[in-house]
């Protein structure tokens, strides 16, 4: 068995969908209004959709994959088992994005199911430490997931090239992952593939949990699961025992392995084959270097318990001494993923930031009429893509993704623990006093 992430074998065809419905209709409208068009300046949106149908260079770029929908594609920035990830720029907003490209001929039914789960999971989570999905673009041969760009690389590469994280950065990163995972579990979503490769840096200290390909939605947190997925070095003992398992406890174990890796730069359970790794994990013995602080050691030992029912729960982690006092990042106030409400709102009904997004769309030439005419496509609409990018730009400008800070010294861990836990509901920034 290979040591990498386990995935299903891809093959088969996905449903066909045309991105072109928008640009074709826009162009038809423009053809009918050619005289008028010649007289007035085209908006950026009109120019782009016209170029996509008429400009030879743009059409060639679309044909060879240098452009995907409204995005200009640049070099490769990563690769998964069945996907390539490329850097791209949105032609209208100029924002950088990451495009995960999947070959449809290699996606069998199971892989298609996982992909649609990945999309629905990302769309159901609204958290500053969860990677955003802007748009899905489908061409006859490929599927493209247009994602928020995380320019700081992944945690695995950071640690393997620069060594373990110092204690303060470990706290900041772990607290963000913890906050994101709590948001997932609160929404009955289990990640099932949490590992350092799937924690991406958007800046020096700000991280996003990514890759929801193995995620699953459970009816309740006590629902029993039985599909083994994820990466063996992060797999909980119950997975190696081929038992059915509880999703939250399996994610929690992976968080323990991740924390161990962050503070030591090594993995708690190491072996050169999966059989030996299984033995190691089932024995449950690992050694923590003495230079790892005592509160952090206690947290790791509390998480890496063989019995899932004894494993430290996320709420306990939030109040643990090592992370005290933590003002954990709050989930974002719910926002609309579909811009329709902008077109339907009456005067004075929109919040200030929503007015700003609407104005920015209009500046690009995207009117309420375009939004209404483009309904029913959800994330498969380029208008939705522009909207989500502009919305995210506005939220970032308002500081919802400000990196966490460490300040001061903890004097009264017990009192601060309670405050930290309460603050989960009342604060919007993550801030750790160490
Ligand atoms: P994945 O297919 O999701 O496992 O991604 C493979 C690799 O591509 C990751 O390990 C990252 O290095 C890179 N990558 C994936 N998504 C992004 C993103 N949104 N921003 C930057 N790099 C990414």
mmCIF file of C-alpha atoms in Angstrom, residues 201-414:
data_model
loop_
_atom_site.group_PDB
_atom_site.id
_atom_site.type_symbol
_atom_site.label_atom_id
_atom_site.label_comp_id
_atom_site.label_asym_id
_atom_site.label_seq_id
_atom_site.Cartn_x
_atom_site.Cartn_y
_atom_site.Cartn_z
ATOM 1 C CA UNK A 201 -0.506 29.790 4.220
ATOM 2 C CA UNK A 202 -2.092 32.897 2.716
ATOM 3 C CA UNK A 203 0.467 35.078 4.491
ATOM 4 C CA UNK A 204 3.241 34.638 7.056
ATOM 5 C CA UNK A 205 0.949 33.469 9.852
ATOM 6 C CA UNK A 206 -2.517 33.126 8.346
ATOM 7 C CA UNK A 207 -3.582 29.625 7.334
ATOM 8 C CA UNK A 208 -6.457 27.953 5.526
ATOM 9 C CA UNK A 209 -7.616 24.374 5.766
ATOM 10 C CA UNK A 210 -7.950 22.992 2.232
ATOM 11 C CA UNK A 211 -8.711 19.860 0.191
ATOM 12 C CA UNK A 212 -12.180 18.670 1.112
ATOM 13 C CA UNK A 213 -12.135 15.772 -1.360
ATOM 14 C CA UNK A 214 -12.636 13.184 1.393
ATOM 15 C CA UNK A 215 -14.962 15.238 3.533
ATOM 16 C CA UNK A 216 -18.357 13.911 4.426
ATOM 17 C CA UNK A 217 -21.501 15.335 5.931
ATOM 18 C CA UNK A 218 -22.896 13.321 8.836
ATOM 19 C CA UNK A 219 -26.416 13.510 10.226
ATOM 20 C CA UNK A 220 -25.044 13.839 13.723
ATOM 21 C CA UNK A 221 -21.588 13.766 15.247
ATOM 22 C CA UNK A 222 -22.328 10.315 16.657
ATOM 23 C CA UNK A 223 -22.951 8.831 13.210
ATOM 24 C CA UNK A 224 -20.807 5.771 12.571
ATOM 25 C CA UNK A 225 -18.624 5.846 9.446
ATOM 26 C CA UNK A 226 -16.845 2.943 7.818
ATOM 27 C CA UNK A 227 -14.891 4.211 4.797
ATOM 28 C CA UNK A 228 -11.148 4.314 5.352
ATOM 29 C CA UNK A 229 -9.740 7.455 3.830
ATOM 30 C CA UNK A 230 -6.974 9.917 4.490
ATOM 31 C CA UNK A 231 -3.230 9.557 4.838
ATOM 32 C CA UNK A 232 -1.818 6.629 6.843
ATOM 33 C CA UNK A 233 0.627 8.705 8.953
ATOM 34 C CA UNK A 234 -2.354 10.741 10.198
ATOM 35 C CA UNK A 235 -4.772 7.810 10.538
ATOM 36 C CA UNK A 236 -6.250 7.048 13.959
ATOM 37 C CA UNK A 237 -5.820 3.570 15.504
ATOM 38 C CA UNK A 238 -9.493 2.671 14.971
ATOM 39 C CA UNK A 239 -8.977 3.149 11.214
ATOM 40 C CA UNK A 240 -6.037 0.710 11.271
ATOM 41 C CA UNK A 241 -8.155 -1.760 13.241
ATOM 42 C CA UNK A 242 -10.629 -1.715 10.334
ATOM 43 C CA UNK A 243 -13.336 -0.693 12.750
ATOM 44 C CA UNK A 244 -16.195 1.588 12.006
ATOM 45 C CA UNK A 245 -15.395 4.969 13.483
ATOM 46 C CA UNK A 246 -16.718 8.298 14.676
ATOM 47 C CA UNK A 247 -15.736 11.103 12.309
ATOM 48 C CA UNK A 248 -14.876 13.853 14.824
ATOM 49 C CA UNK A 249 -12.469 11.601 16.780
ATOM 50 C CA UNK A 250 -10.596 10.691 13.591
ATOM 51 C CA UNK A 251 -10.135 14.363 12.674
ATOM 52 C CA UNK A 252 -9.050 15.047 16.250
ATOM 53 C CA UNK A 253 -6.336 12.371 16.079
ATOM 54 C CA UNK A 254 -5.050 13.919 12.824
ATOM 55 C CA UNK A 255 -4.862 17.266 14.649
ATOM 56 C CA UNK A 256 -2.673 15.623 17.305
ATOM 57 C CA UNK A 257 -0.317 14.261 14.639
ATOM 58 C CA UNK A 258 -0.298 17.663 12.959
ATOM 59 C CA UNK A 259 0.539 19.453 16.226
ATOM 60 C CA UNK A 260 3.341 16.982 16.950
ATOM 61 C CA UNK A 261 4.735 17.623 13.456
ATOM 62 C CA UNK A 262 4.538 21.403 13.884
ATOM 63 C CA UNK A 263 6.381 21.557 17.193
ATOM 64 C CA UNK A 264 8.974 18.835 16.533
ATOM 65 C CA UNK A 265 9.413 18.811 12.739
ATOM 66 C CA UNK A 266 8.999 15.008 12.796
ATOM 67 C CA UNK A 267 6.066 12.618 12.767
ATOM 68 C CA UNK A 268 5.021 10.787 15.930
ATOM 69 C CA UNK A 269 4.569 7.480 14.100
ATOM 70 C CA UNK A 270 7.125 6.693 11.437
ATOM 71 C CA UNK A 271 7.734 3.597 9.346
ATOM 72 C CA UNK A 272 8.782 2.723 5.828
ATOM 73 C CA UNK A 273 5.727 0.583 5.051
ATOM 74 C CA UNK A 274 2.074 0.893 5.931
ATOM 75 C CA UNK A 275 2.180 -2.473 7.728
ATOM 76 C CA UNK A 276 4.934 -1.220 10.049
ATOM 77 C CA UNK A 277 3.223 2.116 10.443
ATOM 78 C CA UNK A 278 0.033 0.323 11.456
ATOM 79 C CA UNK A 279 1.979 -1.547 14.142
ATOM 80 C CA UNK A 280 3.480 1.698 15.424
ATOM 81 C CA UNK A 281 0.107 3.449 15.621
ATOM 82 C CA UNK A 282 -1.588 0.478 17.286
ATOM 83 C CA UNK A 283 1.191 0.293 19.872
ATOM 84 C CA UNK A 284 0.536 3.966 20.476
ATOM 85 C CA UNK A 285 4.078 4.755 21.567
ATOM 86 C CA UNK A 286 5.810 7.915 20.490
ATOM 87 C CA UNK A 287 8.407 10.052 22.133
ATOM 88 C CA UNK A 288 8.100 13.764 22.632
ATOM 89 C CA UNK A 289 11.359 15.719 22.796
ATOM 90 C CA UNK A 290 11.909 17.284 26.228
ATOM 91 C CA UNK A 291 12.209 20.748 24.734
ATOM 92 C CA UNK A 292 8.523 20.747 23.801
ATOM 93 C CA UNK A 293 6.844 22.841 26.503
ATOM 94 C CA UNK A 294 4.942 20.955 29.208
ATOM 95 C CA UNK A 295 1.515 22.488 28.331
ATOM 96 C CA UNK A 296 2.013 21.525 24.680
ATOM 97 C CA UNK A 297 3.110 18.002 25.674
ATOM 98 C CA UNK A 298 -0.050 17.667 27.779
ATOM 99 C CA UNK A 299 -2.188 18.753 24.848
ATOM 100 C CA UNK A 300 -0.546 16.277 22.453
ATOM 101 C CA UNK A 301 -0.899 13.423 24.963
ATOM 102 C CA UNK A 302 -4.529 14.396 25.528
ATOM 103 C CA UNK A 303 -5.230 14.180 21.802
ATOM 104 C CA UNK A 304 -3.220 11.093 20.859
ATOM 105 C CA UNK A 305 -5.207 8.695 23.063
ATOM 106 C CA UNK A 306 -5.869 5.229 21.704
ATOM 107 C CA UNK A 307 -9.471 5.190 22.896
ATOM 108 C CA UNK A 308 -11.458 7.689 20.778
ATOM 109 C CA UNK A 309 -13.852 8.380 23.651
ATOM 110 C CA UNK A 310 -10.945 9.549 25.829
ATOM 111 C CA UNK A 311 -9.460 11.797 23.156
ATOM 112 C CA UNK A 312 -9.432 15.496 23.977
ATOM 113 C CA UNK A 313 -12.471 17.132 22.365
ATOM 114 C CA UNK A 314 -12.153 20.343 20.366
ATOM 115 C CA UNK A 315 -13.861 22.366 23.092
ATOM 116 C CA UNK A 316 -11.311 21.070 25.605
ATOM 117 C CA UNK A 317 -8.488 22.056 23.265
ATOM 118 C CA UNK A 318 -9.912 25.557 23.050
ATOM 119 C CA UNK A 319 -9.560 25.922 26.789
ATOM 120 C CA UNK A 320 -6.210 24.170 27.175
ATOM 121 C CA UNK A 321 -3.343 25.859 28.945
ATOM 122 C CA UNK A 322 -1.042 25.928 25.917
ATOM 123 C CA UNK A 323 -3.481 28.008 23.895
ATOM 124 C CA UNK A 324 -4.448 30.351 26.689
ATOM 125 C CA UNK A 325 -5.966 32.843 26.495
ATOM 126 C CA UNK A 326 -7.099 32.402 22.941
ATOM 127 C CA UNK A 327 -9.591 34.598 21.268
ATOM 128 C CA UNK A 328 -10.304 32.143 18.524
ATOM 129 C CA UNK A 329 -11.314 33.258 15.035
ATOM 130 C CA UNK A 330 -15.055 33.258 14.720
ATOM 131 C CA UNK A 331 -16.890 31.857 11.708
ATOM 132 C CA UNK A 332 -17.807 34.655 9.332
ATOM 133 C CA UNK A 333 -21.285 36.080 9.622
ATOM 134 C CA UNK A 334 -23.267 34.130 7.016
ATOM 135 C CA UNK A 335 -23.061 35.694 3.578
ATOM 136 C CA UNK A 336 -24.793 34.901 0.319
ATOM 137 C CA UNK A 337 -22.931 32.719 -2.161
ATOM 138 C CA UNK A 338 -25.220 33.767 -4.983
ATOM 139 C CA UNK A 339 -25.397 37.418 -6.078
ATOM 140 C CA UNK A 340 -29.135 37.289 -6.854
ATOM 141 C CA UNK A 341 -30.017 39.177 -3.659
ATOM 142 C CA UNK A 342 -28.035 42.174 -4.948
ATOM 143 C CA UNK A 343 -30.315 42.396 -7.972
ATOM 144 C CA UNK A 344 -33.504 41.887 -5.987
ATOM 145 C CA UNK A 345 -32.836 44.207 -3.045
ATOM 146 C CA UNK A 346 -34.888 47.355 -2.791
ATOM 147 C CA UNK A 347 -33.409 50.778 -1.962
ATOM 148 C CA UNK A 348 -31.709 50.834 1.427
ATOM 149 C CA UNK A 349 -31.988 47.077 1.929
ATOM 150 C CA UNK A 350 -28.330 46.262 1.423
ATOM 151 C CA UNK A 351 -25.553 46.549 3.981
ATOM 152 C CA UNK A 352 -22.712 48.938 3.235
ATOM 153 C CA UNK A 353 -20.349 46.161 2.123
ATOM 154 C CA UNK A 354 -23.039 44.672 -0.101
ATOM 155 C CA UNK A 355 -23.588 48.057 -1.735
ATOM 156 C CA UNK A 356 -19.845 48.215 -2.347
ATOM 157 C CA UNK A 357 -19.831 44.816 -4.068
ATOM 158 C CA UNK A 358 -22.839 45.816 -6.165
ATOM 159 C CA UNK A 359 -21.124 49.056 -7.182
ATOM 160 C CA UNK A 360 -17.906 47.201 -8.036
ATOM 161 C CA UNK A 361 -19.878 44.761 -10.213
ATOM 162 C CA UNK A 362 -21.589 47.657 -11.967
ATOM 163 C CA UNK A 363 -18.248 49.325 -12.568
ATOM 164 C CA UNK A 364 -17.159 46.220 -14.427
ATOM 165 C CA UNK A 365 -20.380 46.360 -16.421
ATOM 166 C CA UNK A 366 -22.252 43.576 -14.589
ATOM 167 C CA UNK A 367 -25.763 44.827 -13.982
ATOM 168 C CA UNK A 368 -28.762 43.466 -12.086
ATOM 169 C CA UNK A 369 -30.086 42.269 -15.430
ATOM 170 C CA UNK A 370 -26.979 40.144 -16.009
ATOM 171 C CA UNK A 371 -27.298 38.696 -12.510
ATOM 172 C CA UNK A 372 -30.985 37.825 -12.963
ATOM 173 C CA UNK A 373 -30.401 36.368 -16.438
ATOM 174 C CA UNK A 374 -27.659 34.139 -15.121
ATOM 175 C CA UNK A 375 -29.633 32.296 -12.471
ATOM 176 C CA UNK A 376 -29.624 28.610 -11.707
ATOM 177 C CA UNK A 377 -25.948 27.963 -12.257
ATOM 178 C CA UNK A 378 -24.648 28.583 -8.733
ATOM 179 C CA UNK A 379 -20.889 28.190 -8.624
ATOM 180 C CA UNK A 380 -20.886 27.323 -12.334
ATOM 181 C CA UNK A 381 -21.577 30.883 -13.313
ATOM 182 C CA UNK A 382 -18.780 33.331 -14.121
ATOM 183 C CA UNK A 383 -20.940 36.095 -12.653
ATOM 184 C CA UNK A 384 -20.999 34.199 -9.354
ATOM 185 C CA UNK A 385 -17.199 33.925 -9.649
ATOM 186 C CA UNK A 386 -16.748 37.699 -10.034
ATOM 187 C CA UNK A 387 -19.215 38.331 -7.206
ATOM 188 C CA UNK A 388 -17.490 35.953 -4.765
ATOM 189 C CA UNK A 389 -14.052 37.376 -5.550
ATOM 190 C CA UNK A 390 -15.246 40.956 -5.003
ATOM 191 C CA UNK A 391 -17.051 39.968 -1.808
ATOM 192 C CA UNK A 392 -13.909 38.286 -0.485
ATOM 193 C CA UNK A 393 -11.788 41.315 -1.444
ATOM 194 C CA UNK A 394 -14.147 43.509 0.597
ATOM 195 C CA UNK A 395 -14.084 41.162 3.593
ATOM 196 C CA UNK A 396 -10.276 41.070 3.543
ATOM 197 C CA UNK A 397 -10.200 44.858 3.357
ATOM 198 C CA UNK A 398 -12.350 44.903 6.499
ATOM 199 C CA UNK A 399 -9.765 42.765 8.306
ATOM 200 C CA UNK A 400 -11.721 39.538 8.776
ATOM 201 C CA UNK A 401 -8.569 37.633 7.908
ATOM 202 C CA UNK A 402 -6.090 39.575 9.990
ATOM 203 C CA UNK A 403 -3.388 37.192 11.185
ATOM 204 C CA UNK A 404 -3.578 36.263 14.853
ATOM 205 C CA UNK A 405 -1.299 37.809 17.440
ATOM 206 C CA UNK A 406 0.442 36.745 20.609
ATOM 207 C CA UNK A 407 0.518 39.233 23.438
ATOM 208 C CA UNK A 408 1.491 39.370 27.072
ATOM 209 C CA UNK A 409 1.807 36.604 29.624
ATOM 210 C CA UNK A 410 -0.879 34.339 31.013
ATOM 211 C CA UNK A 411 -1.311 34.979 34.719
ATOM 212 C CA UNK A 412 -4.364 33.007 35.625
ATOM 213 C CA UNK A 413 -4.789 30.061 33.282
ATOM 214 C CA UNK A 414 -8.063 28.876 34.823
#
